[in-house]
Each structure stands twice: as C-alpha cells, then as structure tokens.
PDB file of C-alpha atoms in Angstrom:
ATOM      1  CA  ALA A   1       8.063   3.349  17.131  1.00 56.00           C
ATOM      2  CA  GLN A   2       9.404   3.702  13.461  1.00 66.00           C
ATOM      3  CA  LYS A   3      13.082   1.908  13.581  1.00 92.00           C
ATOM      4  CA  VAL A   4      14.032   4.020  10.397  1.00 96.00           C
ATOM      5  CA  THR A   5      12.780   7.593  10.009  1.00 96.00           C
ATOM      6  CA  GLN A   6      13.083   9.556   6.866  1.00 97.00           C
ATOM      7  CA  ALA A   7      11.300  12.581   7.812  1.00 95.00           C
ATOM      8  CA  GLN A   8      11.342  14.362   4.506  1.00 97.00           C
ATOM      9  CA  THR A   9       8.440  12.919   2.479  1.00 96.00           C
ATOM     10  CA  GLU A  10       9.288  14.835  -0.682  1.00 97.00           C
ATOM     11  CA  ILE A  11      11.989  17.291  -1.717  1.00 97.00           C
ATOM     12  CA  SER A  12      11.994  19.397  -4.825  1.00 98.00           C
ATOM     13  CA  VAL A  13      15.088  21.354  -6.180  1.00 97.00           C
ATOM     14  CA  VAL A  14      16.220  22.813  -9.115  1.00 97.00           C
ATOM     15  CA  GLU A  15      19.096  21.069 -11.057  1.00 97.00           C
ATOM     16  CA  LYS A  16      22.947  21.759  -9.859  1.00 97.00           C
ATOM     17  CA  GLU A  17      21.763  22.382  -6.496  1.00 97.00           C
ATOM     18  CA  ASP A  18      22.974  20.251  -3.593  1.00 98.00           C
ATOM     19  CA  VAL A  19      20.550  18.162  -1.778  1.00 98.00           C
ATOM     20  CA  THR A  20      20.513  16.070   1.689  1.00 98.00           C
ATOM     21  CA  LEU A  21      18.172  13.401   2.342  1.00 98.00           C
ATOM     22  CA  ASP A  22      17.976  12.733   6.091  1.00 98.00           C
ATOM     23  CA  CYS A  23      17.802   9.281   7.958  1.00 98.00           C
ATOM     24  CA  VAL A  24      17.456   8.409  11.433  1.00 98.00           C
ATOM     25  CA  TYR A  25      17.413   4.874  12.745  1.00 96.00           C
ATOM     26  CA  GLU A  26      16.823   3.401  15.986  1.00 94.00           C
ATOM     27  CA  THR A  27      18.121   0.203  17.262  1.00 91.00           C
ATOM     28  CA  ARG A  28      19.681  -1.567  20.456  1.00 87.00           C
ATOM     29  CA  ASP A  29      22.014  -3.798  18.368  1.00 86.00           C
ATOM     30  CA  THR A  30      25.646  -2.868  18.535  1.00 85.00           C
ATOM     31  CA  THR A  31      26.225  -4.444  15.196  1.00 87.00           C
ATOM     32  CA  TYR A  32      24.220  -3.460  12.453  1.00 90.00           C
ATOM     33  CA  TYR A  33      24.432  -2.141   8.812  1.00 92.00           C
ATOM     34  CA  LEU A  34      22.600   0.725   7.179  1.00 94.00           C
ATOM     35  CA  PHE A  35      21.863   0.957   3.438  1.00 95.00           C
ATOM     36  CA  TRP A  36      20.410   3.289   0.660  1.00 97.00           C
ATOM     37  CA  TYR A  37      18.510   2.210  -2.082  1.00 97.00           C
ATOM     38  CA  LYS A  38      17.309   4.287  -4.909  1.00 97.00           C
ATOM     39  CA  GLN A  39      13.865   3.662  -6.881  1.00 96.00           C
ATOM     40  CA  PRO A  40      13.395   5.332  -9.885  1.00 94.00           C
ATOM     41  CA  PRO A  41      10.132   5.877 -11.689  1.00 90.00           C
ATOM     42  CA  SER A  42      11.019   2.337 -13.691  1.00 88.00           C
ATOM     43  CA  GLY A  43       9.975   0.636  -9.897  1.00 89.00           C
ATOM     44  CA  GLU A  44      13.477  -1.279  -9.347  1.00 90.00           C
ATOM     45  CA  LEU A  45      14.992  -0.796  -6.085  1.00 95.00           C
ATOM     46  CA  VAL A  46      18.834  -0.020  -6.774  1.00 96.00           C
ATOM     47  CA  PHE A  47      21.470  -0.460  -4.233  1.00 95.00           C
ATOM     48  CA  LEU A  48      23.930   2.609  -3.300  1.00 96.00           C
ATOM     49  CA  ILE A  49      25.547   1.890  -0.418  1.00 94.00           C
ATOM     50  CA  ARG A  50      26.195  -0.395   2.754  1.00 93.00           C
ATOM     51  CA  ARG A  51      27.677   0.955   5.916  1.00 92.00           C
ATOM     52  CA  ASN A  52      28.451  -1.176   9.018  1.00 90.00           C
ATOM     53  CA  SER A  53      28.035   0.279  12.500  1.00 91.00           C
ATOM     54  CA  PHE A  54      31.416   0.079  13.345  1.00 90.00           C
ATOM     55  CA  ASP A  55      32.731   2.194  10.149  1.00 87.00           C
ATOM     56  CA  GLU A  56      31.667   5.764  10.925  1.00 86.00           C
ATOM     57  CA  GLN A  57      34.052   7.126   7.973  1.00 85.00           C
ATOM     58  CA  ASN A  58      32.090   9.439   5.181  1.00 87.00           C
ATOM     59  CA  GLU A  59      31.943   8.037   1.986  1.00 88.00           C
ATOM     60  CA  ILE A  60      31.997   9.786  -1.197  1.00 90.00           C
ATOM     61  CA  SER A  61      31.088   8.152  -4.599  1.00 91.00           C
ATOM     62  CA  GLY A  62      31.224  10.860  -7.295  1.00 95.00           C
ATOM     63  CA  ARG A  63      28.251  13.221  -6.693  1.00 96.00           C
ATOM     64  CA  TYR A  64      26.992  11.063  -3.846  1.00 96.00           C
ATOM     65  CA  SER A  65      28.339  11.120  -0.329  1.00 95.00           C
ATOM     66  CA  TRP A  66      27.072   9.716   2.744  1.00 95.00           C
ATOM     67  CA  ASN A  67      27.266  11.041   6.407  1.00 95.00           C
ATOM     68  CA  PHE A  68      27.167   8.415   9.297  1.00 95.00           C
ATOM     69  CA  GLN A  69      26.884   9.873  12.956  1.00 94.00           C
ATOM     70  CA  LYS A  70      26.503   6.975  15.543  1.00 93.00           C
ATOM     71  CA  SER A  71      26.148   9.803  18.302  1.00 93.00           C
ATOM     72  CA  THR A  72      22.825  11.082  16.502  1.00 95.00           C
ATOM     73  CA  SER A  73      21.835   7.657  14.959  1.00 95.00           C
ATOM     74  CA  SER A  74      21.844   9.329  11.549  1.00 96.00           C
ATOM     75  CA  PHE A  75      22.784   8.200   8.107  1.00 96.00           C
ATOM     76  CA  ASN A  76      22.373  11.045   5.787  1.00 97.00           C
ATOM     77  CA  PHE A  77      22.722  11.087   2.081  1.00 97.00           C
ATOM     78  CA  THR A  78      23.972  14.149  -0.035  1.00 97.00           C
ATOM     79  CA  ILE A  79      23.658  14.667  -3.574  1.00 97.00           C
ATOM     80  CA  THR A  80      26.063  17.440  -4.996  1.00 97.00           C
ATOM     81  CA  ALA A  81      25.056  19.201  -8.213  1.00 97.00           C
ATOM     82  CA  SER A  82      21.879  17.365  -8.596  1.00 97.00           C
ATOM     83  CA  GLN A  83      20.896  16.269 -12.084  1.00 97.00           C
ATOM     84  CA  VAL A  84      17.304  15.132 -13.573  1.00 97.00           C
ATOM     85  CA  VAL A  85      18.420  11.495 -13.798  1.00 96.00           C
ATOM     86  CA  ASP A  86      18.702  11.969  -9.837  1.00 97.00           C
ATOM     87  CA  SER A  87      14.841  12.030  -9.496  1.00 97.00           C
ATOM     88  CA  ALA A  88      13.537   8.958  -7.868  1.00 97.00           C
ATOM     89  CA  VAL A  89      12.387   7.640  -4.297  1.00 97.00           C
ATOM     90  CA  TYR A  90      15.514   7.074  -2.067  1.00 98.00           C
ATOM     91  CA  PHE A  91      15.114   4.580   0.771  1.00 97.00           C
ATOM     92  CA  CYS A  92      17.149   4.255   3.707  1.00 97.00           C
ATOM     93  CA  ALA A  93      17.187   0.851   5.642  1.00 95.00           C
ATOM     94  CA  LEU A  94      18.519  -1.133   8.557  1.00 93.00           C
ATOM     95  CA  SER A  95      19.815  -4.484   9.166  1.00 91.00           C
ATOM     96  CA  GLU A  96      20.124  -5.565  12.466  1.00 85.00           C
ATOM     97  CA  ARG A  97      22.542  -8.451  13.779  1.00 75.00           C
ATOM     98  CA  GLY A  98      19.613  -9.544  16.145  1.00 62.00           C
ATOM     99  CA  ASN A  99      19.796 -10.927  19.859  1.00 51.00           C
ATOM    100  CA  TYR A 100      21.439 -14.336  19.002  1.00 45.00           C
ATOM    101  CA  GLY A 101      23.625 -13.467  16.193  1.00 46.00           C
ATOM    102  CA  GLY A 102      21.464 -15.329  13.614  1.00 49.00           C
ATOM    103  CA  SER A 103      19.286 -12.608  12.124  1.00 52.00           C
ATOM    104  CA  GLN A 104      17.991 -13.389   9.023  1.00 65.00           C
ATOM    105  CA  GLY A 105      19.022  -9.807   8.036  1.00 74.00           C
ATOM    106  CA  ASN A 106      15.565  -8.639   6.640  1.00 84.00           C
ATOM    107  CA  LEU A 107      15.853  -5.329   5.834  1.00 90.00           C
ATOM    108  CA  ILE A 108      13.953  -2.236   7.773  1.00 93.00           C
ATOM    109  CA  PHE A 109      12.901   0.634   5.508  1.00 95.00           C
ATOM    110  CA  GLY A 110      12.086   3.941   5.894  1.00 96.00           C
ATOM    111  CA  LYS A 111       9.006   5.698   4.114  1.00 95.00           C
ATOM    112  CA  GLY A 112      11.224   6.968   1.548  1.00 96.00           C
ATOM    113  CA  THR A 113      11.775  10.420   0.436  1.00 97.00           C
ATOM    114  CA  LYS A 114      10.867  11.294  -3.225  1.00 97.00           C
ATOM    115  CA  LEU A 115      13.325  13.598  -4.685  1.00 98.00           C
ATOM    116  CA  SER A 116      12.087  15.865  -8.035  1.00 98.00           C
ATOM    117  CA  VAL A 117      15.025  17.450  -9.844  1.00 97.00           C
ATOM    118  CA  LYS A 118      13.695  20.051 -12.258  1.00 97.00           C
ATOM    119  CA  PRO A 119      15.515  21.222 -15.092  1.00 95.00           C
TER     120      PRO A 119
ATOM    121  CA  GLY B   1      25.450 -11.158 -15.071  1.00 57.00           C
ATOM    122  CA  ALA B   2      21.768 -11.244 -14.881  1.00 85.00           C
ATOM    123  CA  GLY B   3      19.974  -9.497 -12.210  1.00 93.00           C
ATOM    124  CA  VAL B   4      16.771 -11.129  -9.902  1.00 96.00           C
ATOM    125  CA  SER B   5      13.992 -11.346 -12.555  1.00 96.00           C
ATOM    126  CA  GLN B   6      10.548 -11.689 -11.498  1.00 97.00           C
ATOM    127  CA  SER B   7       7.352 -12.842 -13.180  1.00 97.00           C
ATOM    128  CA  PRO B   8       4.709 -11.597 -14.075  1.00 97.00           C
ATOM    129  CA  SER B   9       5.390  -7.921 -14.021  1.00 96.00           C
ATOM    130  CA  ASN B  10       1.612  -7.114 -13.671  1.00 97.00           C
ATOM    131  CA  LYS B  11      -1.003  -9.232 -12.593  1.00 98.00           C
ATOM    132  CA  VAL B  12      -4.883  -8.212 -12.335  1.00 98.00           C
ATOM    133  CA  THR B  13      -6.998 -10.675 -10.721  1.00 97.00           C
ATOM    134  CA  GLU B  14     -10.290 -10.839  -8.943  1.00 97.00           C
ATOM    135  CA  LYS B  15     -11.070 -10.980  -5.263  1.00 97.00           C
ATOM    136  CA  GLY B  16     -11.210 -14.460  -3.993  1.00 97.00           C
ATOM    137  CA  LYS B  17      -8.710 -15.836  -6.603  1.00 98.00           C
ATOM    138  CA  ASP B  18      -5.322 -17.148  -6.100  1.00 98.00           C
ATOM    139  CA  VAL B  19      -2.036 -15.838  -7.458  1.00 98.00           C
ATOM    140  CA  GLU B  20       1.360 -17.203  -7.718  1.00 98.00           C
ATOM    141  CA  LEU B  21       4.330 -15.051  -8.320  1.00 98.00           C
ATOM    142  CA  ARG B  22       7.736 -15.953  -9.452  1.00 97.00           C
ATOM    143  CA  CYS B  23      11.283 -14.814  -8.450  1.00 97.00           C
ATOM    144  CA  ASP B  24      14.727 -16.127  -9.978  1.00 96.00           C
ATOM    145  CA  PRO B  25      17.396 -14.943  -7.705  1.00 95.00           C
ATOM    146  CA  ILE B  26      20.934 -14.120  -8.798  1.00 95.00           C
ATOM    147  CA  SER B  27      22.805 -17.313  -9.710  1.00 92.00           C
ATOM    148  CA  GLY B  28      24.892 -18.527  -6.971  1.00 91.00           C
ATOM    149  CA  HIS B  29      22.764 -16.391  -4.101  1.00 92.00           C
ATOM    150  CA  THR B  30      21.640 -18.574  -1.344  1.00 91.00           C
ATOM    151  CA  ALA B  31      19.535 -16.179   0.358  1.00 92.00           C
ATOM    152  CA  LEU B  32      15.997 -15.172  -1.188  1.00 94.00           C
ATOM    153  CA  TYR B  33      13.649 -12.573   0.509  1.00 94.00           C
ATOM    154  CA  TRP B  34      10.065 -11.597  -0.276  1.00 96.00           C
ATOM    155  CA  TYR B  35       9.053  -8.141   0.236  1.00 96.00           C
ATOM    156  CA  ARG B  36       5.824  -5.948  -0.328  1.00 97.00           C
ATOM    157  CA  GLN B  37       5.515  -2.444  -1.038  1.00 96.00           C
ATOM    158  CA  SER B  38       2.243  -0.793  -0.646  1.00 93.00           C
ATOM    159  CA  LEU B  39       1.259   3.052  -0.446  1.00 84.00           C
ATOM    160  CA  GLY B  40       0.006   2.515   3.274  1.00 76.00           C
ATOM    161  CA  GLN B  41       2.527   0.235   4.650  1.00 80.00           C
ATOM    162  CA  GLY B  42       5.584   1.310   2.648  1.00 88.00           C
ATOM    163  CA  LEU B  43       8.482  -1.542   2.422  1.00 93.00           C
ATOM    164  CA  GLU B  44       7.594  -4.631   4.439  1.00 93.00           C
ATOM    165  CA  PHE B  45       9.359  -7.914   4.589  1.00 93.00           C
ATOM    166  CA  LEU B  46       7.516 -10.929   4.037  1.00 94.00           C
ATOM    167  CA  ILE B  47       9.546 -14.269   4.300  1.00 93.00           C
ATOM    168  CA  TYR B  48      13.368 -15.378   4.016  1.00 91.00           C
ATOM    169  CA  PHE B  49      14.702 -18.561   2.328  1.00 91.00           C
ATOM    170  CA  GLN B  50      18.329 -19.587   3.240  1.00 88.00           C
ATOM    171  CA  GLY B  51      19.751 -22.670   1.794  1.00 82.00           C
ATOM    172  CA  ASN B  52      18.111 -25.670   3.045  1.00 80.00           C
ATOM    173  CA  SER B  53      17.157 -23.999   6.174  1.00 83.00           C
ATOM    174  CA  ALA B  54      13.478 -23.768   7.124  1.00 84.00           C
ATOM    175  CA  PRO B  55      12.251 -20.289   5.901  1.00 87.00           C
ATOM    176  CA  ASP B  56      11.651 -17.531   7.929  1.00 87.00           C
ATOM    177  CA  LYS B  57       7.827 -16.411   7.546  1.00 88.00           C
ATOM    178  CA  SER B  58       7.872 -14.225  10.595  1.00 88.00           C
ATOM    179  CA  GLY B  59       6.414 -11.289   7.993  1.00 90.00           C
ATOM    180  CA  LEU B  60       3.611 -13.142   6.394  1.00 93.00           C
ATOM    181  CA  PRO B  61       0.397 -10.914   7.176  1.00 93.00           C
ATOM    182  CA  SER B  62      -1.895 -14.188   7.025  1.00 94.00           C
ATOM    183  CA  ASP B  63      -1.991 -17.587   6.481  1.00 95.00           C
ATOM    184  CA  ARG B  64      -3.416 -16.915   2.932  1.00 97.00           C
ATOM    185  CA  PHE B  65       0.387 -16.341   1.913  1.00 97.00           C
ATOM    186  CA  SER B  66       2.775 -18.977   1.376  1.00 96.00           C
ATOM    187  CA  ALA B  67       6.090 -19.531  -0.427  1.00 95.00           C
ATOM    188  CA  GLU B  68       8.151 -22.209  -1.280  1.00 94.00           C
ATOM    189  CA  ARG B  69      11.703 -22.502  -2.868  1.00 93.00           C
ATOM    190  CA  THR B  70      12.584 -25.214  -4.874  1.00 84.00           C
ATOM    191  CA  GLY B  71      15.924 -26.784  -5.429  1.00 80.00           C
ATOM    192  CA  GLY B  72      17.417 -23.625  -3.551  1.00 77.00           C
ATOM    193  CA  SER B  73      16.688 -21.305  -6.425  1.00 90.00           C
ATOM    194  CA  VAL B  74      13.361 -20.093  -7.893  1.00 94.00           C
ATOM    195  CA  SER B  75      10.780 -19.140  -5.343  1.00 96.00           C
ATOM    196  CA  THR B  76       7.098 -18.843  -5.552  1.00 97.00           C
ATOM    197  CA  LEU B  77       4.981 -16.705  -3.508  1.00 97.00           C
ATOM    198  CA  THR B  78       1.423 -17.889  -3.450  1.00 98.00           C
ATOM    199  CA  ILE B  79      -1.637 -15.850  -2.118  1.00 98.00           C
ATOM    200  CA  GLN B  80      -4.569 -17.619  -1.899  1.00 98.00           C
ATOM    201  CA  ARG B  81      -8.523 -16.154  -1.897  1.00 98.00           C
ATOM    202  CA  THR B  82      -6.810 -12.900  -2.725  1.00 98.00           C
ATOM    203  CA  GLN B  83      -8.212  -9.560  -0.871  1.00 97.00           C
ATOM    204  CA  GLN B  84      -8.329  -6.025  -2.434  1.00 96.00           C
ATOM    205  CA  GLU B  85      -5.740  -4.829   0.595  1.00 95.00           C
ATOM    206  CA  ASP B  86      -3.460  -7.526  -1.067  1.00 96.00           C
ATOM    207  CA  SER B  87      -3.090  -5.106  -3.978  1.00 96.00           C
ATOM    208  CA  ALA B  88       0.716  -3.804  -3.608  1.00 97.00           C
ATOM    209  CA  VAL B  89       4.002  -4.450  -5.531  1.00 97.00           C
ATOM    210  CA  TYR B  90       5.732  -7.746  -4.497  1.00 98.00           C
ATOM    211  CA  LEU B  91       9.557  -7.207  -4.605  1.00 97.00           C
ATOM    212  CA  CYS B  92      11.834 -10.119  -4.394  1.00 97.00           C
ATOM    213  CA  ALA B  93      15.693  -9.762  -3.260  1.00 96.00           C
ATOM    214  CA  SER B  94      18.591 -12.040  -3.159  1.00 94.00           C
ATOM    215  CA  SER B  95      21.961 -11.871  -1.437  1.00 92.00           C
ATOM    216  CA  LEU B  96      25.195 -14.048  -1.683  1.00 91.00           C
ATOM    217  CA  GLY B  97      25.082 -15.619   1.711  1.00 83.00           C
ATOM    218  CA  GLY B  98      22.112 -14.286   3.673  1.00 76.00           C
ATOM    219  CA  GLY B  99      22.357 -12.366   7.134  1.00 77.00           C
ATOM    220  CA  HIS B 100      22.461  -9.061   8.322  1.00 77.00           C
ATOM    221  CA  THR B 101      26.166  -8.169   6.505  1.00 79.00           C
ATOM    222  CA  ASP B 102      25.009  -8.910   2.841  1.00 84.00           C
ATOM    223  CA  THR B 103      23.815  -6.566   0.466  1.00 91.00           C
ATOM    224  CA  GLN B 104      20.346  -7.325  -1.224  1.00 93.00           C
ATOM    225  CA  TYR B 105      19.749  -7.184  -4.819  1.00 95.00           C
ATOM    226  CA  PHE B 106      15.985  -6.537  -5.929  1.00 96.00           C
ATOM    227  CA  GLY B 107      14.255  -7.594  -8.755  1.00 96.00           C
ATOM    228  CA  PRO B 108      11.785  -5.295 -10.724  1.00 95.00           C
ATOM    229  CA  GLY B 109       8.532  -6.503  -8.730  1.00 96.00           C
ATOM    230  CA  THR B 110       5.227  -7.798  -9.617  1.00 97.00           C
ATOM    231  CA  ARG B 111       2.182  -5.296  -9.299  1.00 97.00           C
ATOM    232  CA  LEU B 112      -0.572  -7.054  -8.225  1.00 98.00           C
ATOM    233  CA  THR B 113      -4.183  -5.421  -8.270  1.00 97.00           C
ATOM    234  CA  VAL B 114      -7.047  -7.373  -6.739  1.00 97.00           C
ATOM    235  CA  LEU B 115     -10.124  -5.942  -8.174  1.00 96.00           C
TER     236      LEU B 115
END
C-alpha cells in the first residue's frame, strides 16, 4: 500500500487561479515529518516546507499555504493566484521516526502532481 | 553557500558496462542519501550514510549497486554490469544531522541512460 498518495497526476490551471494539491499519507508512527518539494523542468528538487506531526498549525508563505489535518491524514498545498513560474511537479513526502527511534529518515515520496499554469 | 553537486549531469552507457556517479554534499552536512527517480517507480530511496556509521543499504535494488563515502564527504554510487532498467535519474541529498527530523537538500541529479 502506498504510504503517500497524491491522487492528482496532472492539474492544469490558468494564471491567477488558485489551485490545491492533495496529499494523503499513511503511517503507524506517532512521530513523523511531512515535506513538500517542487521539481521544476530543470529537474532539481527544491525544498518548500517541513511539518512535524505535533504541529497542526496551517502555514502560509507568500502565495503558498499548507493545511495539515491529522484527522484525515492529509497535508494539502494551496497556491494562491498561480503564476507560470509555478509550473512544476510537486512531491509530498513522509519521514517516519521508526520503531526504535533510530530512523535513518529516508523520505517516502508520493508519485507527484504535475502542475501546468497557462498564461 | 554551495548546494549539493553531482557529476556527471548525464551519462550514456552500454548495457553491461560499469558506471560511477559522484555526489558532493553541502559542506558540514553529516548525512547523505541516494535516491533514484524513474518513470515507472517514482522516487525511491537507495542508500543512506550518516557520519562514520555503517551505511543503510536497505533500498539498493540488487547487488550490482554499491556506494561508498570517503572521509565523510564525497560519495560515489557504482552500478556494475548496467541493465536497461537501471536507466533513471539518480539524485543525491544531504542533511545536517540525518534522521527523520532533518530537511534533505537535493542535487541536480545524474541522468543515466543504458543502451
């Protein structure tokens, strides 16, 4: 079973539209971290945000916002007033503490959502 | 400061040849990870180095894959007797202390094509 599910494979919007990218995760750990990364056409994964499992506060950074809800195991990402430069593949990832507290911290990635923002 | 660097950026090889991929982590980062990104499998963890500890090789897909990290810094991923299914982008990441709490910063990747 997938531990991180990004159900939207591709999304296409017109510039200035708001768009939400969904992420649902599965873990038995009570201590874990969630991440979002952006992969533009150049290919390099760019870190966007890290959130720990004890902090359910929503976060806003400019046009980006994240909604973390443990009750639904979701960590959704919203881009407000999208721009062409937002076009990229976005990955949600999970890092678990592990049974013995000594997790190596390898990231478990979703399959990614390709966002295309048209002018 | 400088980010994670990887070389070469592209590598084309023939089936059966060995290849070496290099990663230079961010200075001062003790943890280093290798991942593979392919169309069919997405992003997969391969191996993890933390300081002088024995590496976690649990993600390596076969014994043709190996990696080493010299002096706690530069790492080399070696694929022996390459197969066409090894074609992928190989990504390296580093983090300050390792473990599940740290943020990993990624390099630009090496695109490997096995003919």
